[in-house]
Amino acid sequence: MSLGSPWMLLCLACIPMLVLAYAWSVRRRTQRSARLASEGLVQTAAVRRVRRRRHIPFALFTAALTLVCFSLARPTTSLTLPQREGTVILAFDVSNSMRAKDLEPTRIEAAKAAATAFVEQQPSSIRIGVVAFSDSAVTVLRPSNVKEEVIAAIKRLSVGGGTSLGSGLFTSLTAIAGKPLTIDESALDNDAGAVSIGFFGSSAIVLLTDGENTSRPDPLKLAEVASSAGVRIHAIGVGTKEGTVVQVDGFNVATALDEDLLTKIAQVTDGTYHQAGDAAALTEIYTSIDLEFKGVKKPREVTAAFAAAGVFLLALGSLLSIAWFGRVI
């Protein structure tokens, strides 16, 4: 426990003086009662009953004053509070096809806008990471609950290269696990269900891509691995079915949205597929995450608790004093 205003503990110096004053007062009363009892003016039994309980109200008053003085020092303690937490990885396709302008102004800018809107709507209990993939994949930002960091990472993304959805999914799973993962590609081809990376049920991957896969590994096999790990994949289609032509190194390359592949990837993990312009769908992604409860230590000022306890003892002491002696002090 720490104190926000420790100098206020000087108020406790009045407690010993108060006790000494009370002791002196009790001594005088005892001497007076003894004289009256010796003269037969006060019954000895009545004096004894009063002596047994007369100190209780004062003890309560002293305890109340001590608690109130301590509360003035603004005590703070660390409390373990339950908090719902989850992890979302935004996996961005940054291949050359994302330069296409069938979405305004370009596919990549449309994806950034959709992702930024999603980030701004999330509660602080959701940690968000950013992965960028083309021929290979890299973790741009590890899961963080600082929205400014996530949005800044999204803005830094640039395009180039081919498309490996499998690499993007694998790197996203690595970011969720928070440790290096290794998957034998031959095991994926033989039996994806035998590949285990652990369980991360409070996590999800938001895959922002046009779905045109050009490299290994097989994204559907990686989706099965994600499913066995409890990670849902929500695919966001960026582009149009009609497609367009984009220039890559002086060549005209046709590109179109592959909704079928993205739908299959999402279905394998019980995720969802939506197009980038569907803002309501992005909001639903948060509700689909099976958030888990974790104990999180947070500092909490407990001034009110000490003050309330002091007031309670003060009220109790006052009631007892009035009931027994007909006065508060």
Short mmCIF file of C-alpha atoms in Angstrom, two decimals:
data_model
loop_
_atom_site.label_atom_id
_atom_site.label_comp_id
_atom_site.label_asym_id
_atom_site.label_seq_id
_atom_site.Cartn_x
_atom_site.Cartn_y
_atom_site.Cartn_z
CA MET A 1 0.00 0.00 0.00
CA SER A 2 1.24 3.48 -0.85
CA LEU A 3 0.14 6.95 0.25
CA GLY A 4 -0.65 9.84 -2.06
CA SER A 5 -0.32 12.49 0.69
CA PRO A 6 1.84 10.93 3.43
CA TRP A 7 2.34 14.26 5.22
CA MET A 8 -1.31 14.09 6.29
CA LEU A 9 -0.32 11.31 8.70
CA LEU A 10 0.84 14.13 10.98
CA CYS A 11 -2.81 14.40 11.96
CA LEU A 12 -2.40 11.12 13.83
CA ALA A 13 -0.27 12.98 16.40
CA CYS A 14 -3.49 14.23 17.98
CA ILE A 15 -4.56 10.68 18.87
CA PRO A 16 -2.09 10.14 21.80
CA MET A 17 -2.96 13.58 23.21
CA LEU A 18 -6.64 12.71 23.00
CA VAL A 19 -6.04 9.42 24.83
CA LEU A 20 -4.08 11.19 27.58
CA ALA A 21 -6.83 13.76 27.99
CA TYR A 22 -9.42 11.00 28.22
CA ALA A 23 -7.35 9.07 30.77
CA TRP A 24 -7.06 12.21 32.93
CA SER A 25 -10.82 12.78 32.67
CA VAL A 26 -11.59 9.17 33.61
CA ARG A 27 -9.29 9.36 36.60
CA ARG A 28 -11.08 12.45 37.90
CA ARG A 29 -14.49 10.82 37.41
CA THR A 30 -13.30 7.66 39.16
CA GLN A 31 -12.08 9.61 42.16
CA ARG A 32 -15.34 11.57 42.37
CA SER A 33 -17.45 8.42 42.03
CA ALA A 34 -15.40 6.72 44.73
CA ARG A 35 -16.03 9.61 47.15
CA LEU A 36 -19.76 9.56 46.43
CA ALA A 37 -19.90 5.79 46.84
CA SER A 38 -18.11 5.99 50.20
CA GLU A 39 -20.74 8.45 51.37
CA GLY A 40 -23.51 6.15 50.20
CA LEU A 41 -24.77 8.55 47.56
CA VAL A 42 -24.00 6.19 44.63
CA GLN A 43 -24.52 2.42 44.59
CA THR A 44 -21.26 0.53 44.20
CA ALA A 45 -22.77 -2.02 41.76
CA ALA A 46 -23.97 0.78 39.49
CA VAL A 47 -20.50 2.31 39.49
CA ARG A 48 -18.99 -1.03 38.45
CA ARG A 49 -21.44 -1.46 35.55
CA VAL A 50 -20.66 2.02 34.27
CA ARG A 51 -16.91 1.39 34.53
CA ARG A 52 -17.13 -1.80 32.45
CA ARG A 53 -18.68 -0.13 29.40
CA ARG A 54 -17.83 3.54 29.61
CA HIS A 55 -14.62 3.06 27.62
CA ILE A 56 -16.29 1.40 24.63
CA PRO A 57 -17.68 4.59 22.97
CA PHE A 58 -14.35 6.36 23.41
CA ALA A 59 -12.47 3.42 21.87
CA LEU A 60 -14.84 3.59 18.89
CA PHE A 61 -14.36 7.36 18.60
CA THR A 62 -10.57 6.94 18.69
CA ALA A 63 -10.63 4.22 16.05
CA ALA A 64 -12.91 6.37 13.87
CA LEU A 65 -10.62 9.39 14.17
CA THR A 66 -7.59 7.22 13.32
CA LEU A 67 -9.26 5.88 10.17
CA VAL A 68 -10.34 9.35 9.05
CA CYS A 69 -6.84 10.77 9.58
CA PHE A 70 -5.35 7.85 7.64
CA SER A 71 -7.83 8.39 4.80
CA LEU A 72 -6.56 11.98 4.45
CA ALA A 73 -3.20 10.47 3.40
CA ARG A 74 -4.95 9.01 0.29
CA PRO A 75 -3.98 5.34 0.68
CA THR A 76 -3.63 3.40 -2.59
CA THR A 77 -3.44 -0.36 -2.97
CA SER A 78 -3.10 -2.80 -5.87
CA LEU A 79 -6.26 -4.77 -6.45
CA THR A 80 -6.57 -7.78 -8.71
CA LEU A 81 -9.63 -7.09 -10.82
CA PRO A 82 -11.22 -9.34 -13.44
CA GLN A 83 -10.93 -7.96 -16.96
CA ARG A 84 -12.13 -9.40 -20.24
CA GLU A 85 -9.28 -9.57 -22.71
CA GLY A 86 -8.85 -10.61 -26.32
CA THR A 87 -6.35 -10.31 -29.16
CA VAL A 88 -7.04 -9.30 -32.76
CA ILE A 89 -4.43 -9.40 -35.51
CA LEU A 90 -5.04 -7.19 -38.55
CA ALA A 91 -3.37 -9.08 -41.42
CA PHE A 92 -2.89 -6.73 -44.38
CA ASP A 93 -2.31 -7.86 -47.93
CA VAL A 94 0.36 -5.45 -49.21
CA SER A 95 0.98 -7.13 -52.57
CA ASN A 96 1.08 -5.20 -55.85
CA SER A 97 -2.54 -6.05 -56.61
CA MET A 98 -3.57 -3.83 -53.68
CA ARG A 99 -2.59 -0.83 -55.85
CA ALA A 100 -5.75 -1.45 -57.91
CA LYS A 101 -8.30 1.36 -58.01
CA ASP A 102 -11.53 -0.62 -58.20
CA LEU A 103 -12.05 0.69 -54.66
CA GLU A 104 -11.51 4.41 -54.08
CA PRO A 105 -8.86 5.64 -53.87
CA THR A 106 -7.03 2.27 -53.96
CA ARG A 107 -7.57 -1.14 -52.42
CA ILE A 108 -4.84 -0.67 -49.84
CA GLU A 109 -6.16 2.74 -48.78
CA ALA A 110 -9.69 1.31 -48.53
CA ALA A 111 -8.33 -1.51 -46.36
CA LYS A 112 -6.49 0.98 -44.14
CA ALA A 113 -9.64 3.07 -43.73
CA ALA A 114 -11.74 0.03 -42.79
CA ALA A 115 -9.12 -1.19 -40.32
CA THR A 116 -8.68 2.24 -38.74
CA ALA A 117 -12.43 2.53 -38.19
CA PHE A 118 -12.39 -0.92 -36.60
CA VAL A 119 -9.52 -0.01 -34.25
CA GLU A 120 -11.19 3.19 -33.08
CA GLN A 121 -14.31 1.27 -32.03
CA GLN A 122 -12.53 -1.31 -29.87
CA PRO A 123 -12.46 -1.21 -26.06
CA SER A 124 -9.12 -0.98 -24.27
CA SER A 125 -9.37 -4.65 -23.23
CA ILE A 126 -8.75 -5.71 -26.85
CA ARG A 127 -5.10 -5.89 -27.90
CA ILE A 128 -4.56 -5.32 -31.60
CA GLY A 129 -1.52 -6.30 -33.66
CA VAL A 130 -0.63 -5.61 -37.29
CA VAL A 131 0.84 -8.09 -39.79
CA ALA A 132 1.77 -7.25 -43.38
CA PHE A 133 2.19 -9.94 -46.03
CA SER A 134 3.06 -10.17 -49.70
CA ASP A 135 5.48 -12.91 -50.87
CA SER A 136 6.37 -13.30 -47.20
CA ALA A 137 4.99 -11.82 -44.00
CA VAL A 138 6.24 -9.69 -41.12
CA THR A 139 4.81 -8.55 -37.80
CA VAL A 140 4.60 -4.75 -38.06
CA LEU A 141 3.22 -4.30 -34.53
CA ARG A 142 2.88 -6.81 -31.73
CA PRO A 143 -0.53 -6.88 -30.00
CA SER A 144 -1.08 -3.60 -28.19
CA ASN A 145 -4.02 -1.87 -26.51
CA VAL A 146 -2.66 1.58 -27.44
CA LYS A 147 -4.86 2.63 -30.35
CA GLU A 148 -2.50 5.38 -31.50
CA GLU A 149 0.29 2.84 -31.99
CA VAL A 150 -1.97 0.55 -34.02
CA ILE A 151 -3.25 3.33 -36.27
CA ALA A 152 0.30 4.63 -36.83
CA ALA A 153 1.42 1.11 -37.84
CA ILE A 154 -1.48 0.87 -40.31
CA LYS A 155 -0.55 4.19 -41.90
CA ARG A 156 3.05 3.07 -42.44
CA LEU A 157 2.10 0.12 -44.67
CA SER A 158 3.28 0.18 -48.30
CA VAL A 159 2.71 -2.27 -51.17
CA GLY A 160 4.96 -4.50 -53.27
CA GLY A 161 5.48 -8.15 -54.24
CA GLY A 162 3.18 -11.12 -54.73
CA THR A 163 0.60 -12.65 -52.37
CA SER A 164 1.02 -15.46 -49.83
CA LEU A 165 -2.12 -15.71 -47.74
CA GLY A 166 -0.66 -18.73 -45.94
CA SER A 167 2.38 -16.74 -44.81
CA GLY A 168 0.11 -13.97 -43.59
CA LEU A 169 -1.98 -16.40 -41.53
CA PHE A 170 1.08 -18.18 -40.13
CA THR A 171 2.73 -14.92 -39.04
CA SER A 172 -0.58 -13.78 -37.51
CA LEU A 173 -0.76 -16.99 -35.46
CA THR A 174 2.83 -16.40 -34.35
CA ALA A 175 1.91 -12.87 -33.21
CA ILE A 176 -1.06 -14.27 -31.26
CA ALA A 177 1.07 -16.95 -29.60
CA GLY A 178 3.73 -14.38 -28.69
CA LYS A 179 6.49 -16.86 -29.45
CA PRO A 180 8.13 -18.38 -32.54
CA LEU A 181 6.08 -21.15 -34.13
CA THR A 182 7.27 -23.82 -36.52
CA ILE A 183 4.98 -25.80 -38.78
CA ASP A 184 6.20 -28.64 -40.97
CA GLU A 185 4.70 -27.92 -44.39
CA SER A 186 4.69 -31.64 -45.18
CA ALA A 187 2.53 -32.19 -42.09
CA LEU A 188 0.09 -29.64 -43.46
CA ASP A 189 -0.18 -31.55 -46.71
CA ASN A 190 -0.67 -34.89 -44.99
CA ASP A 191 -2.94 -34.11 -42.05
CA ALA A 192 -3.60 -30.53 -40.91
CA GLY A 193 -5.51 -31.77 -37.90
CA ALA A 194 -2.28 -33.24 -36.47
CA VAL A 195 -0.60 -29.82 -36.36
CA SER A 196 -1.02 -28.25 -32.92
CA ILE A 197 0.27 -24.85 -31.84
CA GLY A 198 -1.70 -24.50 -28.59
CA PHE A 199 -5.08 -22.95 -27.86
CA PHE A 200 -5.85 -19.23 -28.12
CA GLY A 201 -9.63 -19.06 -27.93
CA SER A 202 -9.77 -15.36 -27.10
CA SER A 203 -8.07 -14.36 -30.36
CA ALA A 204 -9.07 -13.61 -33.94
CA ILE A 205 -7.46 -12.68 -37.24
CA VAL A 206 -8.92 -10.02 -39.51
CA LEU A 207 -7.64 -10.81 -43.00
CA LEU A 208 -7.78 -7.76 -45.28
CA THR A 209 -7.01 -8.89 -48.83
CA ASP A 210 -8.28 -9.30 -52.38
CA GLY A 211 -7.82 -13.05 -51.95
CA GLU A 212 -5.53 -13.60 -54.95
CA ASN A 213 -3.11 -16.17 -53.56
CA THR A 214 0.07 -16.74 -55.58
CA SER A 215 2.44 -18.51 -53.15
CA ARG A 216 2.61 -21.36 -50.68
CA PRO A 217 1.73 -22.45 -48.07
CA ASP A 218 -1.91 -23.38 -48.68
CA PRO A 219 -4.06 -20.81 -46.81
CA LEU A 220 -6.86 -23.34 -46.28
CA LYS A 221 -4.43 -25.66 -44.48
CA LEU A 222 -3.32 -22.76 -42.26
CA ALA A 223 -6.97 -21.96 -41.61
CA GLU A 224 -7.41 -25.50 -40.29
CA VAL A 225 -4.45 -24.98 -37.96
CA ALA A 226 -6.03 -21.73 -36.74
CA SER A 227 -9.33 -23.52 -36.21
CA SER A 228 -7.69 -26.20 -34.06
CA ALA A 229 -6.11 -23.38 -32.01
CA GLY A 230 -9.50 -21.74 -31.43
CA VAL A 231 -8.61 -18.71 -33.57
CA ARG A 232 -11.33 -17.40 -35.86
CA ILE A 233 -10.46 -15.79 -39.17
CA HIS A 234 -12.66 -12.95 -40.37
CA ALA A 235 -11.93 -12.26 -44.01
CA ILE A 236 -12.48 -8.76 -45.39
CA GLY A 237 -12.63 -8.74 -49.18
CA VAL A 238 -10.88 -5.69 -50.63
CA GLY A 239 -11.76 -5.11 -54.28
CA THR A 240 -14.57 -6.02 -56.68
CA LYS A 241 -15.54 -9.23 -58.44
CA GLU A 242 -15.29 -7.49 -61.80
CA GLY A 243 -11.72 -6.49 -61.02
CA THR A 244 -9.46 -4.14 -62.89
CA VAL A 245 -5.99 -3.86 -64.38
CA VAL A 246 -2.96 -2.67 -62.43
CA GLN A 247 0.50 -1.85 -63.73
CA VAL A 248 3.35 -3.82 -62.16
CA ASP A 249 6.90 -3.13 -63.38
CA GLY A 250 5.55 -1.82 -66.69
CA PHE A 251 3.20 -4.77 -67.24
CA ASN A 252 -0.60 -4.66 -67.14
CA VAL A 253 -1.84 -7.31 -64.70
CA ALA A 254 -5.51 -8.23 -64.33
CA THR A 255 -6.72 -8.55 -60.74
CA ALA A 256 -10.11 -9.32 -59.18
CA LEU A 257 -11.54 -10.14 -55.77
CA ASP A 258 -11.53 -13.88 -55.00
CA GLU A 259 -14.54 -14.13 -52.71
CA ASP A 260 -14.75 -17.93 -52.94
CA LEU A 261 -11.33 -18.51 -51.37
CA LEU A 262 -11.88 -15.91 -48.64
CA THR A 263 -15.28 -17.39 -47.81
CA LYS A 264 -13.78 -20.87 -47.50
CA ILE A 265 -10.98 -19.61 -45.22
CA ALA A 266 -13.51 -17.95 -42.95
CA GLN A 267 -15.84 -20.95 -42.88
CA VAL A 268 -13.06 -23.33 -41.81
CA THR A 269 -12.66 -21.35 -38.56
CA ASP A 270 -16.35 -20.47 -38.05
CA GLY A 271 -15.39 -16.91 -38.95
CA THR A 272 -17.14 -14.49 -41.29
CA TYR A 273 -16.59 -12.98 -44.70
CA HIS A 274 -17.51 -9.39 -45.57
CA GLN A 275 -16.46 -6.73 -48.01
CA ALA A 276 -14.34 -3.82 -46.88
CA GLY A 277 -17.15 -1.31 -47.15
CA ASP A 278 -19.35 -3.19 -44.67
CA ALA A 279 -18.72 -1.14 -41.51
CA ALA A 280 -21.42 -2.96 -39.51
CA ALA A 281 -19.72 -6.28 -40.22
CA LEU A 282 -16.43 -5.01 -38.81
CA THR A 283 -18.22 -4.12 -35.58
CA GLU A 284 -19.61 -7.67 -35.34
CA ILE A 285 -16.08 -9.07 -35.33
CA TYR A 286 -15.54 -7.88 -31.74
CA THR A 287 -18.71 -9.56 -30.50
CA SER A 288 -17.67 -12.85 -32.07
CA ILE A 289 -14.42 -13.02 -30.08
CA ASP A 290 -14.72 -15.33 -27.08
CA LEU A 291 -13.10 -13.01 -24.57
CA GLU A 292 -11.48 -14.54 -21.51
CA PHE A 293 -11.30 -13.20 -17.98
CA LYS A 294 -7.89 -12.41 -16.54
CA GLY A 295 -6.87 -11.02 -13.18
CA VAL A 296 -5.22 -7.65 -13.72
CA LYS A 297 -3.53 -5.74 -10.91
CA LYS A 298 -4.50 -2.09 -10.92
CA PRO A 299 -3.81 0.67 -8.37
CA ARG A 300 -6.94 1.86 -6.62
CA GLU A 301 -7.24 4.71 -4.13
CA VAL A 302 -9.14 3.44 -1.08
CA THR A 303 -9.63 6.77 0.67
CA ALA A 304 -13.40 6.42 0.57
CA ALA A 305 -13.27 2.98 2.20
CA PHE A 306 -11.25 4.20 5.19
CA ALA A 307 -13.40 7.32 5.53
CA ALA A 308 -16.61 5.28 5.39
CA ALA A 309 -15.30 2.89 8.06
CA GLY A 310 -14.42 5.85 10.26
CA VAL A 311 -17.87 7.40 9.88
CA PHE A 312 -19.48 4.04 10.70
CA LEU A 313 -17.46 3.66 13.92
CA LEU A 314 -18.20 7.26 14.86
CA ALA A 315 -21.93 6.71 14.41
CA LEU A 316 -21.82 3.44 16.37
CA GLY A 317 -19.92 5.04 19.23
CA SER A 318 -22.40 7.92 19.33
CA LEU A 319 -25.41 5.61 19.46
CA LEU A 320 -23.92 3.52 22.28
CA SER A 321 -22.93 6.61 24.24
CA ILE A 322 -26.44 8.07 23.98
CA ALA A 323 -28.07 4.75 24.86
CA TRP A 324 -25.90 4.16 27.94
CA PHE A 325 -25.13 7.63 29.23
CA GLY A 326 -27.65 9.96 27.55
CA ARG A 327 -24.94 12.00 25.86
CA VAL A 328 -22.53 11.72 22.95
CA ILE A 329 -19.36 12.50 24.90
#
